[in-house]
Tab-separated table of C-alpha atoms in Angstrom:
chain	number	residue	atom	x	y	z
C	543	MET	CA	-4.842	-161.541	-82.053
C	544	LYS	CA	-8.011	-160.767	-79.452
C	545	ILE	CA	-11.975	-160.582	-78.802
C	546	PHE	CA	-14.122	-158.736	-77.415
C	547	GLN	CA	-17.643	-159.512	-77.280
C	548	GLN	CA	-20.766	-157.992	-75.740
C	549	GLU	CA	-24.760	-158.430	-75.098
C	550	ILE	CA	-26.743	-155.740	-75.674
C	551	GLY	CA	-29.707	-155.374	-75.012
C	552	LEU	CA	-31.323	-152.511	-77.329
C	553	ARG	CA	-34.611	-150.443	-75.927
C	554	GLU	CA	-38.500	-150.862	-77.867
C	555	ARG	CA	-39.087	-149.132	-80.952
C	556	ARG	CA	-42.629	-148.490	-82.656
C	557	ARG	CA	-42.524	-151.158	-86.063
C	558	GLY	CA	-39.760	-150.146	-88.904
C	559	PHE	CA	-36.227	-149.120	-89.573
C	560	HIS	CA	-33.719	-147.648	-86.806
C	561	LEU	CA	-30.266	-146.104	-86.440
C	562	ILE	CA	-28.234	-147.899	-83.728
C	563	THR	CA	-24.549	-147.091	-85.631
C	564	THR	CA	-23.966	-145.283	-82.002
C	565	GLU	CA	-25.352	-146.766	-79.632
C	566	VAL	CA	-23.187	-149.622	-81.751
C	567	ILE	CA	-20.354	-148.250	-81.163
C	568	ASN	CA	-20.787	-147.375	-77.005
C	569	ALA	CA	-21.126	-151.070	-76.771
C	570	LEU	CA	-17.621	-151.936	-77.828
C	571	PRO	CA	-15.196	-149.160	-76.430
C	572	GLN	CA	-12.536	-150.958	-76.139
C	573	VAL	CA	-12.564	-150.848	-79.936
C	574	VAL	CA	-11.189	-147.629	-79.870
C	575	GLU	CA	-7.253	-148.809	-79.097
C	576	ILE	CA	-7.990	-151.251	-82.317
C	577	LYS	CA	-6.189	-150.982	-85.994
C	578	THR	CA	-7.062	-153.600	-87.873
C	579	GLY	CA	-9.955	-155.884	-87.734
C	580	MET	CA	-14.087	-156.772	-87.614
C	581	CYS	CA	-17.074	-156.369	-86.256
C	582	GLN	CA	-20.160	-158.549	-86.695
C	583	ILE	CA	-23.558	-157.224	-84.353
C	584	PHE	CA	-26.107	-160.133	-84.520
C	585	ILE	CA	-29.904	-159.814	-83.363
C	586	GLN	CA	-31.269	-163.137	-81.969
C	587	HIS	CA	-34.026	-162.568	-83.433
C	588	THR	CA	-36.937	-164.057	-85.864
C	589	SER	CA	-38.911	-161.183	-86.045
C	590	ALA	CA	-36.337	-158.279	-86.414
C	591	SER	CA	-33.339	-157.879	-88.095
C	592	LEU	CA	-29.960	-155.459	-88.939
C	593	CYS	CA	-29.166	-154.528	-92.195
C	594	ILE	CA	-27.273	-151.171	-93.191
C	595	ASN	CA	-28.134	-148.687	-94.818
C	596	GLU	CA	-28.510	-144.948	-95.666
C	597	ASN	CA	-28.090	-142.575	-92.748
C	598	ALA	CA	-29.251	-139.317	-92.969
C	599	ASP	CA	-32.485	-138.524	-94.621
C	600	PRO	CA	-35.030	-140.464	-92.591
C	601	THR	CA	-37.208	-140.236	-95.508
C	602	VAL	CA	-35.257	-143.035	-97.073
C	603	ARG	CA	-36.054	-145.401	-93.875
C	604	GLN	CA	-39.294	-144.766	-93.876
C	605	ASP	CA	-39.586	-145.320	-97.308
C	606	PHE	CA	-37.892	-149.013	-96.193
C	607	GLU	CA	-41.341	-149.339	-93.977
C	608	MET	CA	-43.254	-149.159	-97.752
C	609	TYR	CA	-41.303	-150.837	-99.792
C	610	PHE	CA	-41.528	-154.724	-97.394
C	611	ASN	CA	-44.881	-153.671	-96.262
C	612	LYS	CA	-45.840	-153.945	-100.161
C	613	ALA	CA	-43.143	-156.670	-100.728
C	614	VAL	CA	-44.992	-158.809	-98.058
C	615	PRO	CA	-48.233	-158.511	-97.488
C	616	GLU	CA	-49.890	-159.137	-95.114
C	617	GLY	CA	-53.093	-161.567	-95.508
C	618	ASP	CA	-52.755	-163.810	-97.441
C	619	PRO	CA	-54.618	-165.527	-96.839
C	620	ASP	CA	-51.773	-168.459	-98.323
C	621	TYR	CA	-50.483	-168.152	-95.001
C	622	LEU	CA	-50.800	-171.140	-92.574
C	623	HIS	CA	-48.557	-169.461	-89.744
C	624	ASP	CA	-50.574	-167.136	-88.130
C	625	ASP	CA	-50.897	-167.512	-84.659
C	626	GLU	CA	-49.757	-163.611	-83.161
C	627	GLY	CA	-51.814	-162.042	-85.905
C	628	PRO	CA	-51.601	-160.425	-89.067
C	629	ASP	CA	-48.336	-159.690	-89.046
C	630	ASP	CA	-46.898	-162.699	-87.537
C	631	MET	CA	-45.378	-164.260	-90.406
C	632	PRO	CA	-44.279	-161.275	-93.092
C	633	ALA	CA	-41.901	-160.434	-89.571
C	634	HIS	CA	-40.167	-163.708	-90.098
C	635	LEU	CA	-40.461	-162.737	-93.978
C	636	LYS	CA	-38.453	-159.836	-93.751
C	637	ALA	CA	-36.082	-161.090	-90.993
C	638	ALA	CA	-35.087	-163.371	-93.651
C	639	LEU	CA	-34.701	-160.889	-96.500
C	640	LEU	CA	-32.955	-157.933	-94.438
C	641	GLY	CA	-30.832	-161.134	-92.649
C	642	SER	CA	-29.535	-161.336	-89.157
C	643	SER	CA	-26.310	-160.122	-88.631
C	644	VAL	CA	-23.648	-156.424	-89.975
C	645	SER	CA	-20.612	-157.255	-90.215
C	646	ILE	CA	-18.287	-154.358	-90.516
C	647	PRO	CA	-14.637	-154.004	-90.690
C	648	ILE	CA	-12.211	-151.653	-88.399
C	649	ARG	CA	-9.717	-149.615	-89.692
C	650	ASN	CA	-7.645	-147.460	-88.642
C	651	GLY	CA	-9.159	-147.622	-84.105
C	652	ARG	CA	-12.966	-147.206	-85.801
C	653	LEU	CA	-15.676	-148.474	-88.135
C	654	ALA	CA	-14.640	-148.638	-91.649
C	655	LEU	CA	-18.632	-147.637	-92.827
C	656	GLY	CA	-18.953	-145.993	-96.015
C	657	THR	CA	-20.217	-141.807	-95.580
C	658	TRP	CA	-23.638	-142.890	-95.815
C	659	GLN	CA	-23.731	-145.768	-94.012
C	660	GLY	CA	-25.761	-146.500	-90.591
C	661	ILE	CA	-26.266	-149.608	-89.056
C	662	TYR	CA	-30.173	-150.373	-89.061
C	663	LEU	CA	-32.689	-152.401	-87.200
C	664	CYS	CA	-35.279	-153.532	-88.183
C	665	GLU	CA	-38.357	-153.760	-86.751
C	666	HIS	CA	-41.511	-155.845	-88.481
C	667	ARG	CA	-43.781	-156.569	-84.957
C	668	ASN	CA	-46.377	-153.866	-84.794
C	669	TYR	CA	-45.483	-154.197	-80.702
C	670	GLY	CA	-42.011	-154.257	-80.916
C	671	HIS	CA	-40.179	-155.471	-77.972
C	672	ARG	CA	-36.979	-155.291	-75.708
C	673	ARG	CA	-33.790	-156.735	-78.166
C	674	SER	CA	-30.890	-158.695	-77.752
C	675	ILE	CA	-27.716	-157.948	-80.341
C	676	ILE	CA	-24.615	-159.410	-79.485
C	677	ILE	CA	-21.784	-156.753	-80.555
C	678	THR	CA	-18.122	-159.868	-81.578
C	679	ALA	CA	-15.473	-157.601	-82.709
C	680	TRP	CA	-11.823	-159.456	-83.390
C	681	VAL	CA	-8.877	-157.086	-83.850
C	682	ASN	CA	-5.321	-157.110	-83.890
C	683	LYS	CA	-3.617	-153.417	-81.854
C	684	SER	CA	-1.065	-153.191	-84.583
C	685	ILE	CA	-1.530	-152.400	-88.438
C	686	GLN	CA	-0.832	-155.381	-90.741
G	1054	MET	CA	-3.425	-166.001	-86.094
G	1055	LYS	CA	-3.457	-162.992	-87.820
G	1056	ILE	CA	-5.581	-160.624	-90.304
G	1057	PHE	CA	-5.014	-158.785	-93.363
G	1058	GLN	CA	-7.078	-155.786	-94.696
G	1059	GLN	CA	-6.521	-154.212	-98.156
G	1060	GLU	CA	-8.810	-151.461	-99.057
G	1061	ILE	CA	-9.482	-150.992	-103.139
G	1062	GLY	CA	-11.171	-149.265	-105.512
G	1063	LEU	CA	-13.041	-150.997	-108.012
G	1064	ARG	CA	-13.437	-149.539	-111.112
G	1065	GLU	CA	-16.705	-147.678	-112.111
G	1066	ARG	CA	-19.266	-150.041	-114.095
G	1067	ARG	CA	-23.164	-149.639	-116.108
G	1068	ARG	CA	-26.158	-150.806	-114.257
G	1069	GLY	CA	-26.093	-154.527	-113.121
G	1070	PHE	CA	-24.352	-157.108	-111.925
G	1071	HIS	CA	-20.790	-157.057	-112.308
G	1072	LEU	CA	-18.159	-160.419	-111.745
G	1073	ILE	CA	-15.253	-159.221	-109.089
G	1074	THR	CA	-14.146	-161.935	-107.553
G	1075	THR	CA	-10.340	-162.032	-109.436
G	1076	GLU	CA	-9.493	-157.983	-108.580
G	1077	VAL	CA	-10.991	-159.680	-105.014
G	1078	ILE	CA	-8.663	-162.382	-105.415
G	1079	ASN	CA	-5.786	-159.690	-106.672
G	1080	ALA	CA	-5.770	-157.563	-103.448
G	1081	LEU	CA	-4.624	-160.156	-101.231
G	1082	PRO	CA	-1.290	-162.183	-102.337
G	1083	GLN	CA	-0.556	-162.902	-98.829
G	1084	VAL	CA	-4.433	-165.836	-98.698
G	1085	VAL	CA	-1.651	-168.138	-100.870
G	1086	GLU	CA	0.426	-168.439	-97.837
G	1087	ILE	CA	-2.289	-169.377	-95.965
G	1088	LYS	CA	-4.218	-172.449	-94.344
G	1089	THR	CA	-6.589	-171.848	-93.347
G	1090	GLY	CA	-8.867	-168.692	-92.341
G	1091	MET	CA	-12.006	-166.380	-93.641
G	1092	CYS	CA	-12.048	-163.211	-96.033
G	1093	GLN	CA	-14.631	-160.536	-95.415
G	1094	ILE	CA	-15.782	-158.466	-98.472
G	1095	PHE	CA	-16.915	-155.011	-97.542
G	1096	ILE	CA	-18.560	-152.643	-99.658
G	1097	GLN	CA	-18.806	-148.993	-98.346
G	1098	HIS	CA	-22.401	-147.627	-100.227
G	1099	THR	CA	-25.157	-147.687	-99.792
G	1100	SER	CA	-27.021	-148.344	-103.476
G	1101	ALA	CA	-24.182	-151.341	-104.444
G	1102	SER	CA	-23.860	-154.218	-102.729
G	1103	LEU	CA	-22.697	-157.603	-103.432
G	1104	CYS	CA	-23.312	-161.453	-103.513
G	1105	ILE	CA	-22.063	-164.052	-104.656
G	1106	ASN	CA	-23.480	-166.209	-107.399
G	1107	GLU	CA	-23.560	-167.713	-110.738
G	1108	ASN	CA	-20.019	-167.247	-112.161
G	1109	ALA	CA	-20.569	-169.193	-116.102
G	1110	ASP	CA	-23.046	-167.864	-118.337
G	1111	PRO	CA	-23.745	-164.549	-118.568
G	1112	THR	CA	-26.976	-164.002	-118.559
G	1113	VAL	CA	-27.319	-165.064	-115.280
G	1114	ARG	CA	-26.288	-161.736	-114.062
G	1115	GLN	CA	-28.844	-159.983	-117.133
G	1116	ASP	CA	-31.937	-161.915	-115.224
G	1117	PHE	CA	-30.721	-160.475	-111.779
G	1118	GLU	CA	-30.594	-157.207	-113.602
G	1119	MET	CA	-34.275	-158.212	-115.424
G	1120	TYR	CA	-35.476	-159.657	-111.851
G	1121	PHE	CA	-34.796	-157.091	-108.987
G	1122	ASN	CA	-36.486	-154.722	-111.409
G	1123	LYS	CA	-39.233	-155.945	-111.346
G	1124	ALA	CA	-38.703	-156.511	-107.656
G	1125	VAL	CA	-37.949	-153.390	-106.765
G	1126	PRO	CA	-40.137	-150.948	-109.124
G	1127	GLU	CA	-39.208	-147.568	-109.947
G	1128	GLY	CA	-41.391	-144.460	-109.918
G	1129	ASP	CA	-43.801	-145.310	-106.890
G	1130	PRO	CA	-45.553	-142.098	-105.648
G	1131	ASP	CA	-45.603	-144.215	-103.000
G	1132	TYR	CA	-41.422	-143.220	-102.346
G	1133	LEU	CA	-40.380	-140.272	-100.062
G	1134	HIS	CA	-37.192	-140.316	-101.188
G	1135	ASP	CA	-36.053	-140.016	-104.459
G	1136	ASP	CA	-33.463	-136.669	-104.589
G	1137	GLU	CA	-31.164	-138.121	-106.704
G	1138	GLY	CA	-33.778	-139.610	-109.511
G	1139	PRO	CA	-35.655	-141.571	-109.887
G	1140	ASP	CA	-33.354	-144.894	-109.613
G	1141	ASP	CA	-32.451	-143.229	-106.187
G	1142	MET	CA	-35.203	-145.395	-103.561
G	1143	PRO	CA	-34.690	-148.612	-105.713
G	1144	ALA	CA	-31.198	-148.629	-105.238
G	1145	HIS	CA	-31.092	-148.765	-101.774
G	1146	LEU	CA	-33.776	-150.971	-101.481
G	1147	LYS	CA	-31.645	-153.588	-103.301
G	1148	ALA	CA	-29.138	-153.090	-101.669
G	1149	ALA	CA	-30.360	-154.371	-98.630
G	1150	LEU	CA	-31.779	-156.833	-100.293
G	1151	LEU	CA	-28.563	-158.137	-101.430
G	1152	GLY	CA	-26.139	-156.632	-98.728
G	1153	SER	CA	-23.124	-154.558	-97.989
G	1154	SER	CA	-21.034	-157.377	-97.581
G	1155	VAL	CA	-19.982	-161.452	-97.861
G	1156	SER	CA	-17.284	-163.782	-96.369
G	1157	ILE	CA	-16.652	-166.386	-97.570
G	1158	PRO	CA	-14.232	-169.396	-95.868
G	1159	ILE	CA	-10.172	-169.464	-96.277
G	1160	ARG	CA	-9.350	-173.208	-97.302
G	1161	ASN	CA	-6.318	-175.021	-98.473
G	1162	GLY	CA	-4.638	-171.423	-99.466
G	1163	ARG	CA	-7.315	-170.640	-101.113
G	1164	LEU	CA	-10.856	-168.940	-101.601
G	1165	ALA	CA	-13.082	-172.352	-100.658
G	1166	LEU	CA	-16.133	-170.930	-103.798
G	1167	GLY	CA	-17.830	-173.777	-105.128
G	1168	THR	CA	-17.357	-174.280	-108.696
G	1169	TRP	CA	-19.820	-172.446	-109.986
G	1170	GLN	CA	-19.797	-169.729	-107.667
G	1171	GLY	CA	-17.961	-166.275	-108.242
G	1172	ILE	CA	-18.774	-162.860	-105.962
G	1173	TYR	CA	-20.909	-159.703	-107.889
G	1174	LEU	CA	-20.313	-156.122	-107.532
G	1175	CYS	CA	-24.715	-155.092	-108.051
G	1176	GLU	CA	-24.120	-151.642	-109.593
G	1177	HIS	CA	-27.494	-150.038	-108.458
G	1178	ARG	CA	-27.337	-146.567	-110.189
G	1179	ASN	CA	-27.810	-145.965	-113.567
G	1180	TYR	CA	-24.599	-143.387	-113.427
G	1181	GLY	CA	-21.874	-146.169	-111.230
G	1182	HIS	CA	-19.114	-144.907	-109.466
G	1183	ARG	CA	-15.853	-145.895	-108.747
G	1184	ARG	CA	-16.639	-148.128	-106.319
G	1185	SER	CA	-14.841	-148.602	-102.894
G	1186	ILE	CA	-14.547	-152.297	-101.251
G	1187	ILE	CA	-12.580	-153.692	-97.856
G	1188	ILE	CA	-10.929	-156.603	-98.044
G	1189	THR	CA	-9.679	-158.471	-94.474
G	1190	ALA	CA	-8.927	-161.516	-93.872
G	1191	TRP	CA	-7.986	-162.872	-90.794
G	1192	VAL	CA	-5.965	-166.438	-91.061
G	1193	ASN	CA	-3.893	-169.057	-89.637
G	1194	LYS	CA	-0.851	-170.713	-91.111
G	1195	SER	CA	-1.153	-174.360	-90.284
G	1196	ILE	CA	-4.363	-176.742	-90.726
G	1197	GLN	CA	-6.093	-176.733	-87.794
F	631	MET	CA	-6.798	-167.612	-80.180
F	632	LYS	CA	-7.116	-170.900	-83.120
F	633	ILE	CA	-9.498	-171.512	-86.469
F	634	PHE	CA	-11.266	-174.939	-86.438
F	635	GLN	CA	-12.892	-175.477	-90.287
F	636	GLN	CA	-14.802	-178.838	-91.651
F	637	GLU	CA	-16.389	-179.333	-94.779
F	638	ILE	CA	-19.104	-182.047	-94.393
F	639	GLY	CA	-21.843	-182.528	-96.840
F	640	LEU	CA	-25.806	-182.412	-96.234
F	641	ARG	CA	-27.459	-185.377	-97.588
F	642	GLU	CA	-29.713	-184.474	-100.116
F	643	ARG	CA	-33.667	-183.076	-99.201
F	644	ARG	CA	-36.464	-181.417	-101.246
F	645	ARG	CA	-37.377	-178.268	-102.475
F	646	GLY	CA	-38.153	-176.423	-99.762
F	647	PHE	CA	-36.630	-175.098	-96.239
F	648	HIS	CA	-34.930	-177.211	-93.859
F	649	LEU	CA	-33.461	-177.650	-90.397
F	650	ILE	CA	-29.573	-177.777	-89.713
F	651	THR	CA	-28.732	-176.232	-86.616
F	652	THR	CA	-27.872	-180.247	-85.409
F	653	GLU	CA	-26.258	-180.660	-87.769
F	654	VAL	CA	-24.288	-178.106	-87.927
F	655	ILE	CA	-23.989	-177.993	-83.647
F	656	ASN	CA	-22.978	-181.359	-83.995
F	657	ALA	CA	-19.921	-181.353	-87.094
F	658	LEU	CA	-18.140	-178.827	-84.510
F	659	PRO	CA	-17.752	-180.599	-81.347
F	660	GLN	CA	-14.819	-178.596	-80.344
F	661	VAL	CA	-16.794	-175.799	-79.908
F	662	VAL	CA	-17.538	-176.725	-76.821
F	663	GLU	CA	-14.630	-175.678	-74.751
F	664	ILE	CA	-14.833	-172.730	-76.202
F	665	LYS	CA	-15.342	-169.865	-74.472
F	666	THR	CA	-16.443	-166.610	-77.415
F	667	GLY	CA	-16.026	-166.536	-81.045
F	668	MET	CA	-17.860	-166.646	-83.907
F	669	CYS	CA	-18.913	-169.237	-86.054
F	670	GLN	CA	-19.484	-168.845	-89.680
F	671	ILE	CA	-21.445	-171.449	-92.275
F	672	PHE	CA	-20.542	-170.793	-95.873
F	673	ILE	CA	-22.992	-173.271	-98.788
F	674	GLN	CA	-20.611	-173.769	-102.113
F	675	HIS	CA	-23.521	-173.912	-103.979
F	676	THR	CA	-25.588	-171.416	-106.288
F	677	SER	CA	-28.995	-172.626	-106.289
F	678	ALA	CA	-29.333	-173.180	-102.260
F	679	SER	CA	-28.667	-170.730	-99.089
F	680	LEU	CA	-28.558	-170.787	-96.128
F	681	CYS	CA	-30.298	-168.398	-93.446
F	682	ILE	CA	-31.935	-168.666	-89.852
F	683	ASN	CA	-35.475	-168.299	-88.971
F	684	GLU	CA	-38.108	-169.895	-86.421
F	685	ASN	CA	-37.100	-172.924	-85.378
F	686	ALA	CA	-40.615	-175.042	-83.947
F	687	ASP	CA	-43.658	-174.291	-85.863
F	688	PRO	CA	-43.227	-176.331	-88.966
F	689	THR	CA	-45.767	-174.051	-91.176
F	690	VAL	CA	-42.912	-171.306	-90.775
F	691	ARG	CA	-40.945	-173.298	-93.331
F	692	GLN	CA	-44.057	-174.017	-95.620
F	693	ASP	CA	-45.160	-169.994	-95.469
F	694	PHE	CA	-41.242	-169.801	-97.024
F	695	GLU	CA	-41.767	-172.180	-99.459
F	696	MET	CA	-44.771	-170.824	-100.112
F	697	TYR	CA	-44.845	-166.460	-100.396
F	698	PHE	CA	-40.653	-167.321	-102.126
F	699	ASN	CA	-42.104	-169.107	-104.877
F	700	LYS	CA	-44.374	-166.101	-104.873
F	701	ALA	CA	-41.433	-163.872	-104.730
F	702	VAL	CA	-39.801	-165.333	-107.325
F	703	PRO	CA	-41.735	-166.646	-110.043
F	704	GLU	CA	-41.230	-169.666	-112.531
F	705	GLY	CA	-41.853	-169.331	-115.583
F	706	ASP	CA	-41.188	-165.113	-116.378
F	707	PRO	CA	-40.497	-165.368	-119.682
F	708	ASP	CA	-38.603	-162.514	-119.423
F	709	TYR	CA	-35.596	-164.682	-118.224
F	710	LEU	CA	-33.050	-165.732	-120.195
F	711	HIS	CA	-31.157	-168.282	-118.347
F	712	ASP	CA	-33.316	-171.537	-117.944
F	713	ASP	CA	-30.941	-174.200	-118.922
F	714	GLU	CA	-31.396	-176.624	-116.312
F	715	GLY	CA	-35.963	-175.976	-116.574
F	716	PRO	CA	-38.061	-173.609	-114.510
F	717	ASP	CA	-36.842	-173.865	-111.679
F	718	ASP	CA	-32.988	-173.261	-112.275
F	719	MET	CA	-32.936	-169.268	-112.767
F	720	PRO	CA	-35.896	-168.681	-109.608
F	721	ALA	CA	-33.441	-170.512	-107.455
F	722	HIS	CA	-31.031	-168.723	-108.730
F	723	LEU	CA	-32.506	-165.118	-107.446
F	724	LYS	CA	-33.667	-166.704	-104.548
F	725	ALA	CA	-29.792	-167.977	-103.251
F	726	ALA	CA	-30.295	-164.342	-103.800
F	727	LEU	CA	-31.677	-162.933	-102.159
F	728	LEU	CA	-31.653	-165.370	-98.501
F	729	GLY	CA	-27.757	-165.327	-99.052
F	730	SER	CA	-24.801	-168.259	-99.485
F	731	SER	CA	-23.690	-167.745	-94.806
F	732	VAL	CA	-25.324	-167.115	-91.911
F	733	SER	CA	-22.610	-166.503	-88.986
F	734	ILE	CA	-23.419	-166.968	-85.734
F	735	PRO	CA	-21.783	-165.609	-82.323
F	736	ILE	CA	-20.323	-168.202	-79.784
F	737	ARG	CA	-20.676	-167.004	-76.644
F	738	ASN	CA	-20.277	-169.550	-73.195
F	739	GLY	CA	-19.897	-172.144	-75.467
F	740	ARG	CA	-22.337	-172.713	-77.158
F	741	LEU	CA	-24.133	-170.970	-80.587
F	742	ALA	CA	-25.804	-168.250	-79.029
F	743	LEU	CA	-28.654	-168.582	-81.017
F	744	GLY	CA	-32.101	-166.677	-80.146
F	745	THR	CA	-34.756	-168.930	-78.441
F	746	TRP	CA	-36.826	-169.022	-81.613
F	747	GLN	CA	-33.527	-169.158	-83.559
F	748	GLY	CA	-32.359	-172.584	-86.300
F	749	ILE	CA	-30.227	-172.440	-89.012
F	750	TYR	CA	-31.902	-173.027	-91.770
F	751	LEU	CA	-31.039	-174.668	-95.215
F	752	CYS	CA	-33.306	-173.282	-97.901
F	753	GLU	CA	-33.674	-175.462	-100.369
F	754	HIS	CA	-34.610	-173.660	-104.337
F	755	ARG	CA	-34.032	-177.137	-107.223
F	756	ASN	CA	-36.859	-179.724	-107.544
F	757	TYR	CA	-34.082	-182.171	-107.593
F	758	GLY	CA	-32.219	-180.967	-105.111
F	759	HIS	CA	-28.372	-182.339	-104.104
F	760	ARG	CA	-26.513	-183.661	-101.296
F	761	ARG	CA	-25.296	-180.259	-100.679
F	762	SER	CA	-21.957	-178.818	-98.810
F	763	ILE	CA	-21.106	-176.829	-96.689
F	764	ILE	CA	-17.819	-175.634	-94.478
F	765	ILE	CA	-18.338	-174.124	-91.617
F	766	THR	CA	-15.786	-172.303	-89.581
F	767	ALA	CA	-15.139	-170.862	-86.083
F	768	TRP	CA	-12.665	-168.285	-84.699
F	769	VAL	CA	-12.505	-168.335	-81.040
F	770	ASN	CA	-10.930	-167.582	-77.414
F	771	LYS	CA	-10.858	-170.180	-74.678
F	772	SER	CA	-11.089	-167.710	-71.749
F	773	ILE	CA	-13.412	-165.196	-71.756
F	774	GLN	CA	-12.401	-161.514	-72.714
């Protein structure tokens, strides 16, 4: 059994939900020789997050942005932490609701995502940044 | 160290939250010989999800269904994606809030769930489907 | 490759969000010899949870408590499960929204948290308890 690990920088994206499945797969070319294992993707930030959802219709990702803006409103006068503007505290809360990592089985030499599943980068700041993610895979080379 | 992996189909369930702990444990009989490790359960869908919560009182699972229906309402006129009906986009959002996998340590040869913890299948569609999950365990056979 | 595992009890804390990064790191001294791997922290409870967020400004953690109290209100007459008081069912729901585990890559011999990331214990009960967590790390001793 082996562990592979790769840190990559995702280019800056506008606020919203973005498919990054291909970028993740391309970062781990070794996975193609692998039969069975697990892949984890971790984001090193507290105002952006990762999740898995629908990979086809772009309006799903627009609805995610709309929903999370309603569920975690800006401008709540009860926020104490707003140093970096009205999107600051909501970005932290959205990141906690969605999570800082996703883990996906590797099966038959590929990420075992369902037909409609893709990996989302969730950018919660108005002015995103380059975002650093770490991809780690632990694997057998034979089927067990 | 070894990786075990098993894909299983969960029979169709009605919309709501359902305990599947026993089905997961039965799918990995090898775990009983194991001392220390980790088990991940991944669902290959974007309108159903997995989480860990209270395993005893069925009203907890009814309250989950009630709460998530209020927190992610159907019929919001701002949804753009509604091809498959009013439960379509809310199902995607609930799945993202709850997550597509759970990971549980293996300790002393069994899943180290707390006394009150069980694994929930969260079915967010009115008409559920057979749902495919992948169970992966990576383990030592000796205590370290 | 090796798996390390440690169960620790976190002392009782008041309801709210608490940084436990140092306690987690201190529980796994072996990690310092490690080059590459993964660390998972799992909480064995259904009314407390774990997440990763901002590690510097304490008002962020106060805003988390404020937000989650609004997002998951106490006293909803639709709750069926309230045996242990008004904070009972909301605690279960908050725990499911935030999750029962976090997973963090190990890179260059340390937890690869971003500059601003810390591990939160999220105590959702009015009268918290000693909380049991299991820390599991699986690692290579050489860089791959």
